[in-house]
Amino acid sequence: MKLASKNTNSYCLQPNFSMAGLLIYGVDEIQVSKKKQDFIDAIVGPSGLEEMRLSTLNTPDLRRDTTLLSNSIKLQAFFPGKRCIVIDDATDSITKALEVGITEWQPDDSYFVITAQHLTPRSTLRKLCELSNKVQVAALYDNPPTEHELRAELNKYKFSSVEPDALEEIMTLGRSLNAIEFSQTLLKISLFKQEDLSPLNYRDVKKCAPFTIESSIQ
């Protein structure tokens, strides 16, 4: 199932747990990596890796063994909680393995997130996911982030109040930095304001902005 571009960011932050997984594709590796990490964090949380609820499968293995994904999603971790399988740099060669995995998937199985570069409309992997009612598909294009996407990222940090001029500067940062740099900057701002309950203001943002951007918002 295709995700509308405007809904991609919010979906990665708050996925539908009745769906088996997510395919993210695009030529911007940083954007793809950021959305993938948001999805993983939403599924397994910060302790997922150490609790062995996060695992990785690679494309060559899936190509050789079409039952590998279907078997892997059934494995239980020692620790309780949702589990996630990551498949990076996917190609059409894993379509059969994914088809088997989707067919076998049940709500208590591991979720999966698949990343790929450009997938044409003829891609069998893309077609399978777009036609499935168990997989969401996020196509990322090399466009500036929308205000809706930037606000969704900002909302992750739950600032009590943001003054208009601070919001304007945050929007500027969001269009000047790549997705990972922007997220890191918002994290820095949230830590800076951790004990300060006053509204986030322009000066707060300026103090936390990367040096290369800071000079442009003085």
XYZ file of N, CA and C in Angstrom:
654
model
N 0.847 -1.195 0.000
C 0.000 0.000 0.000
C 0.883 1.245 0.000
N 0.552 2.174 -0.878
C 1.343 3.391 -0.970
C 1.001 4.353 0.162
N 2.035 4.950 0.729
C 1.847 6.037 1.680
C 1.899 7.355 0.926
N 0.978 8.252 1.220
C 1.077 9.596 0.666
C 2.330 10.262 1.224
N 3.015 11.044 0.398
C 4.276 11.667 0.827
C 4.117 12.444 2.120
N 2.991 13.135 2.259
C 2.791 13.967 3.448
C 2.609 13.138 4.716
N 2.310 11.838 4.549
C 2.079 10.975 5.718
C 3.282 10.109 6.085
N 4.323 10.138 5.260
C 5.467 9.247 5.478
C 6.135 9.488 6.817
N 6.418 10.745 7.114
C 7.132 11.063 8.349
C 6.345 10.618 9.581
N 5.069 10.959 9.623
C 4.251 10.609 10.780
C 4.067 9.097 10.889
N 3.995 8.403 9.743
C 3.831 6.946 9.799
C 5.077 6.279 10.376
N 6.258 6.743 9.978
C 7.493 6.149 10.499
C 7.620 6.369 12.000
N 7.087 7.479 12.485
C 7.134 7.771 13.914
C 6.072 7.006 14.686
N 4.931 6.761 14.036
C 3.819 6.050 14.683
C 3.228 5.036 13.705
N 3.904 3.918 13.492
C 3.431 2.937 12.509
C 2.160 2.220 12.946
N 1.512 1.643 11.972
C 0.323 0.830 12.208
C 0.781 -0.589 12.548
N 0.562 -1.021 13.768
C 1.064 -2.316 14.202
C 0.259 -3.493 13.659
N -0.781 -3.219 12.906
C -1.498 -4.310 12.249
C -0.884 -4.633 10.887
N 0.116 -3.847 10.471
C 0.807 -4.072 9.204
C 2.108 -4.826 9.472
N 2.505 -5.665 8.529
C 3.706 -6.479 8.711
C 4.986 -5.667 8.616
N 4.991 -4.673 7.758
C 6.246 -3.943 7.608
C 6.156 -2.756 6.678
N 7.342 -2.261 6.329
C 7.468 -1.013 5.569
C 8.606 -1.144 4.567
N 8.339 -0.736 3.343
C 9.372 -0.599 2.318
C 9.646 0.886 2.126
N 10.908 1.284 2.272
C 11.321 2.665 2.056
C 12.321 2.677 0.911
N 12.040 3.470 -0.119
C 13.025 3.545 -1.202
C 13.225 4.986 -1.656
N 14.449 5.248 -2.124
C 14.794 6.585 -2.590
C 16.292 6.687 -2.811
N 16.712 7.681 -3.587
C 18.132 7.810 -3.919
C 18.918 8.533 -2.829
N 18.243 9.250 -1.955
C 18.916 9.964 -0.870
C 19.109 9.005 0.309
N 20.316 8.488 0.463
C 20.569 7.483 1.489
C 20.338 8.021 2.901
N 20.612 9.303 3.105
C 20.435 9.893 4.432
C 18.949 9.937 4.793
N 18.123 10.370 3.850
C 16.672 10.394 4.100
C 16.154 8.992 4.403
N 16.563 8.037 3.582
C 16.103 6.660 3.764
C 16.539 6.124 5.127
N 17.801 6.368 5.475
C 18.331 5.894 6.754
C 17.582 6.514 7.928
N 17.266 7.801 7.822
C 16.562 8.489 8.910
C 15.159 7.917 9.104
N 14.425 7.730 8.032
C 13.071 7.187 8.139
C 13.107 5.750 8.655
N 14.102 4.995 8.207
C 14.246 3.617 8.697
C 14.467 3.613 10.206
N 15.353 4.482 10.686
C 15.652 4.510 12.110
C 14.445 4.951 12.922
N 13.670 5.900 12.411
C 12.445 6.317 13.097
C 11.495 5.131 13.254
N 11.348 4.347 12.190
C 10.456 3.185 12.219
C 10.958 2.150 13.222
N 12.260 1.873 13.193
C 12.842 0.904 14.128
C 12.626 1.353 15.570
N 12.895 2.626 15.834
C 12.725 3.149 17.195
C 11.274 3.014 17.656
N 10.331 3.239 16.729
C 8.909 3.139 17.086
C 8.515 1.699 17.392
N 9.179 0.744 16.738
C 8.849 -0.670 16.945
C 9.512 -1.231 18.203
N 10.833 -1.120 18.303
C 11.552 -1.822 19.376
C 12.023 -0.913 20.504
N 12.003 0.410 20.297
C 12.443 1.316 21.349
C 13.960 1.336 21.488
N 14.471 2.082 22.462
C 15.924 2.272 22.598
C 16.695 1.033 23.024
N 16.021 0.036 23.615
C 16.732 -1.151 24.110
C 16.572 -2.360 23.190
N 16.017 -2.152 22.013
C 15.732 -3.276 21.120
C 16.947 -4.082 20.719
N 18.056 -3.389 20.419
C 19.254 -4.091 19.970
C 19.853 -4.928 21.089
N 20.022 -4.341 22.277
C 20.636 -5.078 23.379
C 19.735 -6.196 23.881
N 18.444 -6.073 23.669
C 17.521 -7.126 24.067
C 17.283 -8.140 22.949
N 18.073 -8.011 21.891
C 18.029 -8.946 20.753
C 16.658 -9.018 20.097
N 15.962 -7.876 20.090
C 14.673 -7.797 19.405
C 14.813 -7.105 18.049
N 16.065 -6.844 17.651
C 16.361 -6.226 16.371
C 17.389 -7.084 15.649
N 17.076 -7.503 14.434
C 17.999 -8.347 13.679
C 18.053 -7.901 12.217
N 19.027 -8.421 11.501
C 19.259 -8.021 10.109
C 19.344 -9.249 9.208
N 18.739 -9.147 8.042
C 18.892 -10.160 7.000
C 19.473 -9.475 5.770
N 20.279 -10.187 5.002
C 20.853 -9.560 3.816
C 20.286 -10.152 2.531
N 20.370 -9.360 1.486
C 19.756 -9.710 0.205
C 20.277 -11.029 -0.381
N 21.590 -11.273 -0.417
C 22.052 -12.547 -0.989
C 21.479 -13.779 -0.291
N 21.384 -13.722 1.043
C 20.828 -14.863 1.778
C 19.356 -15.067 1.462
N 18.622 -13.970 1.336
C 17.198 -14.067 1.014
C 16.987 -14.572 -0.407
N 17.897 -14.217 -1.281
C 17.805 -14.702 -2.661
C 18.038 -16.212 -2.721
N 18.973 -16.695 -1.905
C 19.287 -18.123 -1.917
C 18.226 -18.962 -1.201
N 17.648 -18.385 -0.148
C 16.686 -19.143 0.663
C 15.399 -18.340 0.786
N 14.402 -18.700 0.012
C 13.156 -17.930 -0.018
C 12.302 -18.128 1.219
N 12.687 -19.067 2.099
C 11.933 -19.264 3.346
C 12.606 -18.568 4.531
N 13.744 -17.906 4.277
C 14.516 -17.319 5.379
C 13.721 -16.253 6.127
N 13.063 -15.370 5.412
C 12.297 -14.316 6.085
C 11.109 -14.901 6.834
N 10.382 -15.809 6.206
C 9.206 -16.393 6.868
C 9.598 -17.136 8.140
N 10.759 -17.785 8.120
C 11.242 -18.461 9.331
C 11.712 -17.457 10.378
N 12.373 -16.404 9.936
C 12.945 -15.419 10.865
C 11.875 -14.628 11.608
N 10.775 -14.322 10.938
C 9.743 -13.524 11.601
C 9.056 -14.293 12.723
N 9.201 -15.622 12.728
C 8.563 -16.451 13.760
C 9.437 -16.616 15.008
N 10.727 -16.276 14.893
C 11.633 -16.469 16.018
C 11.281 -15.550 17.176
N 11.328 -16.070 18.389
C 11.018 -15.298 19.579
C 12.307 -14.848 20.269
N 12.320 -13.606 20.737
C 13.466 -13.109 21.502
C 13.338 -13.541 22.959
N 14.456 -13.537 23.661
C 14.439 -13.887 25.086
C 13.650 -12.851 25.878
N 13.789 -11.579 25.486
C 13.077 -10.495 26.164
C 11.719 -10.266 25.501
N 10.728 -9.882 26.284
C 9.421 -9.599 25.697
C 9.423 -8.280 24.933
N 8.460 -8.113 24.074
C 8.341 -6.865 23.325
C 8.321 -7.102 21.828
N 7.969 -6.063 21.090
C 7.919 -6.156 19.634
C 9.320 -6.358 19.063
N 9.362 -7.062 17.926
C 10.635 -7.371 17.276
C 10.629 -6.804 15.860
N 11.825 -6.544 15.342
C 11.927 -5.956 14.005
C 13.112 -6.565 13.257
N 12.898 -6.825 11.979
C 13.940 -7.323 11.088
C 14.243 -6.241 10.056
N 15.527 -5.980 9.833
C 15.965 -4.961 8.887
C 16.563 -5.630 7.654
N 16.132 -5.182 6.483
C 16.686 -5.656 5.213
C 17.100 -4.428 4.416
N 18.397 -4.219 4.267
C 18.915 -3.043 3.566
C 19.331 -3.388 2.142
N 19.349 -2.340 1.298
C 19.817 -2.475 -0.091
C 19.096 -3.593 -0.824
N 17.787 -3.644 -0.644
C 16.996 -4.698 -1.265
C 16.870 -4.476 -2.775
N 16.722 -5.577 -3.491
C 16.488 -5.545 -4.938
C 15.339 -6.500 -5.262
N 14.999 -6.565 -6.530
C 13.920 -7.456 -6.937
C 14.240 -8.924 -6.666
N 15.491 -9.217 -6.402
C 15.879 -10.616 -6.160
C 15.277 -11.186 -4.878
N 14.776 -10.330 -3.980
C 14.184 -10.851 -2.735
C 12.659 -10.901 -2.807
N 12.102 -10.603 -3.970
C 10.639 -10.533 -4.085
C 9.967 -11.826 -3.648
N 10.498 -12.960 -4.079
C 9.879 -14.240 -3.739
C 9.944 -14.494 -2.235
N 11.110 -14.226 -1.633
C 11.252 -14.430 -0.187
C 10.290 -13.522 0.577
N 10.136 -12.288 0.095
C 9.229 -11.362 0.767
C 7.779 -11.814 0.607
N 7.443 -12.303 -0.561
C 6.083 -12.785 -0.798
C 5.729 -13.913 0.161
N 6.674 -14.825 0.360
C 6.457 -15.929 1.306
C 6.319 -15.379 2.726
N 7.184 -14.436 3.085
C 7.144 -13.860 4.428
C 5.839 -13.126 4.705
N 5.367 -12.367 3.724
C 4.106 -11.628 3.888
C 2.946 -12.598 4.085
N 2.948 -13.663 3.308
C 1.868 -14.659 3.397
C 1.833 -15.319 4.774
N 3.007 -15.573 5.342
C 3.101 -16.267 6.629
C 2.922 -15.338 7.830
N 3.067 -14.041 7.630
C 3.110 -13.110 8.764
C 1.804 -13.061 9.548
N 1.940 -13.060 10.882
C 0.825 -12.903 11.811
C 1.148 -11.759 12.774
N 0.124 -11.153 13.403
C 0.355 -9.967 14.240
C 1.353 -10.120 15.380
N 1.631 -11.346 15.853
C 2.600 -11.499 16.936
C 4.002 -11.823 16.412
N 4.194 -11.776 15.090
C 5.496 -12.023 14.488
C 6.333 -10.744 14.456
N 7.596 -10.886 14.053
C 8.464 -9.712 13.900
C 7.955 -8.830 12.767
N 8.106 -7.540 12.964
C 7.863 -6.605 11.882
C 9.130 -6.521 11.044
N 9.033 -5.944 9.848
C 10.239 -5.775 9.045
C 10.233 -4.407 8.362
N 11.435 -3.890 8.151
C 11.607 -2.661 7.387
C 12.641 -2.948 6.308
N 12.291 -2.601 5.080
C 13.133 -2.875 3.917
C 13.536 -1.548 3.289
N 14.816 -1.380 2.990
C 15.252 -0.171 2.290
C 15.798 -0.548 0.916
N 15.617 0.364 -0.015
C 16.110 0.161 -1.378
C 16.408 1.521 -1.987
N 17.157 1.500 -3.070
C 17.382 2.729 -3.806
C 16.228 2.923 -4.777
N 16.490 3.493 -5.908
C 15.393 3.786 -6.837
C 14.739 2.499 -7.333
N 13.432 2.402 -7.194
C 12.673 1.273 -7.711
C 11.716 1.783 -8.777
N 11.843 1.282 -9.974
C 10.982 1.723 -11.072
C 9.575 1.155 -10.894
N 8.600 1.713 -11.601
C 7.238 1.155 -11.518
C 7.175 -0.316 -11.921
N 8.153 -0.797 -12.698
C 8.168 -2.193 -13.123
C 8.795 -3.120 -12.077
N 9.378 -2.576 -11.039
C 10.035 -3.380 -10.013
C 9.054 -4.365 -9.391
N 9.427 -5.639 -9.374
C 8.545 -6.657 -8.777
C 8.442 -6.476 -7.268
N 9.529 -6.005 -6.656
C 9.510 -5.758 -5.205
C 8.539 -4.640 -4.874
N 8.635 -3.567 -5.613
C 7.738 -2.430 -5.402
C 6.280 -2.817 -5.652
N 6.031 -3.528 -6.748
C 4.656 -3.938 -7.079
C 4.065 -4.818 -5.981
N 4.863 -5.779 -5.508
C 4.383 -6.687 -4.459
C 3.941 -5.901 -3.237
N 4.771 -4.959 -2.807
C 4.467 -4.198 -1.590
C 3.300 -3.242 -1.794
N 3.250 -2.617 -2.956
C 2.162 -1.674 -3.218
C 0.812 -2.379 -3.294
N 0.800 -3.622 -3.760
C -0.455 -4.359 -3.893
C -0.830 -5.118 -2.621
N 0.110 -5.215 -1.686
C -0.148 -5.950 -0.447
C -0.924 -5.083 0.543
N -1.801 -5.717 1.303
C -2.504 -4.992 2.367
C -1.810 -5.167 3.715
N -0.562 -5.707 3.673
C 0.207 -5.893 4.901
C 1.488 -5.064 4.942
N 1.797 -4.380 3.850
C 3.049 -3.616 3.768
C 2.761 -2.198 3.292
N 3.341 -1.221 3.977
C 3.260 0.157 3.527
C 4.506 0.486 2.713
N 4.350 1.380 1.742
C 5.449 1.754 0.858
C 5.665 3.256 0.935
N 6.878 3.655 1.284
C 7.233 5.074 1.369
C 8.272 5.386 0.295
N 7.878 6.189 -0.675
C 8.798 6.632 -1.720
C 9.337 8.003 -1.324
N 10.653 8.108 -1.215
C 11.279 9.365 -0.808
C 11.926 10.016 -2.020
N 11.567 11.273 -2.263
C 12.102 11.993 -3.400
C 13.023 13.116 -2.927
N 13.893 13.557 -3.812
C 14.894 14.567 -3.464
C 14.259 15.951 -3.482
N 13.305 16.153 -2.588
C 12.617 17.435 -2.468
C 12.839 18.000 -1.070
N 12.781 19.320 -0.919
C 12.894 19.899 0.424
C 11.759 19.381 1.305
N 12.003 19.185 2.595
C 10.934 18.708 3.484
C 9.810 19.729 3.574
N 8.598 19.259 3.700
C 7.458 20.153 3.837
C 7.358 20.642 5.281
N 6.570 21.676 5.482
C 6.364 22.181 6.843
C 5.703 21.112 7.704
N 4.803 20.338 7.110
C 4.136 19.261 7.842
C 5.165 18.248 8.353
N 6.129 17.878 7.502
C 7.156 16.917 7.893
C 8.055 17.479 8.995
N 8.414 18.758 8.865
C 9.276 19.387 9.864
C 8.568 19.498 11.213
N 7.289 19.827 11.182
C 6.526 19.922 12.437
C 6.390 18.549 13.088
N 6.218 17.510 12.280
C 6.118 16.151 12.834
C 7.413 15.765 13.538
N 8.544 16.144 12.947
C 9.836 15.866 13.575
C 9.981 16.659 14.866
N 9.573 17.917 14.834
C 9.648 18.777 16.020
C 8.783 18.227 17.146
N 7.620 17.699 16.800
C 6.681 17.204 17.812
C 7.217 16.006 18.588
N 8.223 15.316 18.038
C 8.826 14.186 18.747
C 9.421 14.626 20.083
N 9.840 15.873 20.150
C 10.587 16.334 21.321
C 9.708 17.028 22.363
N 8.430 17.178 22.053
C 7.420 17.597 23.040
C 7.827 18.856 23.829
N 8.242 19.894 23.114
C 8.485 21.174 23.767
C 7.159 21.722 24.282
N 7.180 22.292 25.492
C 5.925 22.777 26.085
C 5.338 23.921 25.278
N 6.194 24.773 24.737
C 5.734 25.908 23.948
C 6.875 26.397 23.069
N 6.541 26.825 21.861
C 7.554 27.325 20.923
C 7.119 28.696 20.419
N 7.953 29.700 20.643
C 7.619 31.047 20.177
C 7.701 31.101 18.649
N 6.910 31.984 18.027
C 6.845 32.043 16.557
C 8.200 32.234 15.880
N 9.045 33.119 16.434
C 10.344 33.337 15.776
C 11.248 32.122 15.915
N 11.117 31.371 17.016
C 11.880 30.140 17.184
C 11.414 29.088 16.172
N 10.103 28.995 15.982
C 9.558 28.046 15.016
C 10.036 28.379 13.609
N 10.073 29.645 13.294
C 10.540 30.064 11.966
C 11.991 29.640 11.746
N 12.842 29.808 12.761
C 14.238 29.432 12.630
C 14.412 27.922 12.555
N 13.555 27.190 13.281
C 13.601 25.730 13.208
C 13.225 25.265 11.806
N 12.228 25.903 11.198
C 11.847 25.560 9.836
C 13.001 25.848 8.873
N 13.718 26.929 9.105
C 14.872 27.261 8.271
C 15.955 26.198 8.409
N 16.217 25.788 9.631
C 17.197 24.726 9.860
C 16.787 23.435 9.159
N 15.516 23.125 9.240
C 15.027 21.888 8.645
C 15.218 21.831 7.146
N 15.230 22.989 6.521
C 15.428 23.045 5.064
C 16.895 23.219 4.689
N 17.736 23.523 5.683
C 19.157 23.748 5.423
C 20.009 22.528 5.748
N 19.557 21.720 6.705
C 20.303 20.549 7.154
C 19.731 19.283 6.527
N 20.540 18.231 6.489
C 19.953 16.959 6.080
C 19.136 16.394 7.244
N 18.396 15.325 6.980
C 17.426 14.822 7.963
C 18.082 14.421 9.276
N 19.251 13.791 9.200
C 19.919 13.335 10.420
C 20.477 14.520 11.207
N 21.081 15.477 10.516
C 21.609 16.672 11.185
C 20.488 17.452 11.863
N 19.345 17.546 11.191
C 18.208 18.269 11.759
C 17.716 17.576 13.025
N 17.606 16.256 12.980
C 17.162 15.506 14.149
C 18.147 15.669 15.299
N 19.446 15.633 14.992
C 20.466 15.805 16.033
C 20.391 17.202 16.656
N 20.085 18.200 15.832
C 19.967 19.569 16.340
C 18.763 19.704 17.265
N 17.645 19.087 16.886
C 16.458 19.132 17.753
C 16.723 18.413 19.071
N 17.467 17.315 19.013
C 17.824 16.615 20.244
C 18.693 17.513 21.133
N 19.639 18.212 20.527
C 20.497 19.129 21.280
C 19.662 20.235 21.930
N 18.685 20.767 21.195
C 17.813 21.810 21.744
C 16.998 21.254 22.911
N 16.489 20.041 22.751
C 15.658 19.456 23.820
C 16.476 19.234 25.088
N 17.737 18.828 24.938
C 18.603 18.651 26.107
C 18.939 20.002 26.736
N 19.130 20.997 25.905
C 19.422 22.348 26.382
C 18.250 22.906 27.203
N 17.018 22.540 26.803
C 15.811 23.056 27.470
C 15.263 22.091 28.519
N 15.992 21.053 28.823
C 15.464 19.979 29.681
C 14.959 20.483 31.031
N 15.691 21.381 31.660
C 15.310 21.894 32.975
C 14.663 23.281 32.894
N 14.424 23.725 31.685
C 13.883 25.077 31.463
C 12.468 24.950 30.907
N 11.481 25.348 31.686
C 10.086 25.198 31.275
C 9.551 26.408 30.522
N 10.395 27.408 30.303
C 9.957 28.585 29.552
C 9.800 28.228 28.076
N 9.022 28.992 27.317
C 8.855 28.703 25.885
C 10.187 28.709 25.143
N 10.314 27.827 24.176
C 11.500 27.805 23.323
C 11.538 29.087 22.500
N 12.650 29.808 22.569
C 12.717 31.074 21.850
C 13.845 31.063 20.817
N 13.930 32.152 20.088
C 14.899 32.308 19.009
C 16.326 32.098 19.499
N 16.672 32.677 20.652
C 18.038 32.579 21.166
C 18.403 31.140 21.538
N 17.417 30.405 22.060
C 17.654 28.994 22.373
C 18.068 28.234 21.114
N 17.328 28.473 20.036
C 17.616 27.790 18.779
C 18.984 28.204 18.261
N 19.292 29.492 18.344
C 20.561 30.018 17.846
C 21.744 29.393 18.591
N 21.600 29.203 19.899
C 22.685 28.624 20.692
C 22.966 27.178 20.309
N 21.948 26.486 19.824
C 22.093 25.059 19.537
C 22.292 24.760 18.051
N 22.161 25.783 17.203
C 22.296 25.567 15.763
C 23.731 25.204 15.405
N 23.926 24.343 14.409
C 25.285 24.046 13.953
C 26.006 25.330 13.555
N 27.304 25.369 13.732
C 28.090 26.576 13.495
C 27.914 27.095 12.078
N 27.836 26.186 11.101
C 27.748 26.608 9.703
C 26.423 27.277 9.395
N 25.384 26.969 10.198
C 24.072 27.570 9.979
C 23.892 28.790 10.859
N 24.526 28.784 12.011
C 24.298 29.811 13.018
C 24.513 31.218 12.470
N 25.542 31.408 11.638
C 25.830 32.734 11.138
C 24.720 33.289 10.269
N 23.920 32.403 9.690
C 22.854 32.863 8.795
C 21.589 33.233 9.559
N 21.544 32.970 10.898
C 20.317 33.285 11.629
C 20.577 34.249 12.768
N 21.649 34.995 12.660
C 21.935 35.982 13.690
C 20.995 37.175 13.550
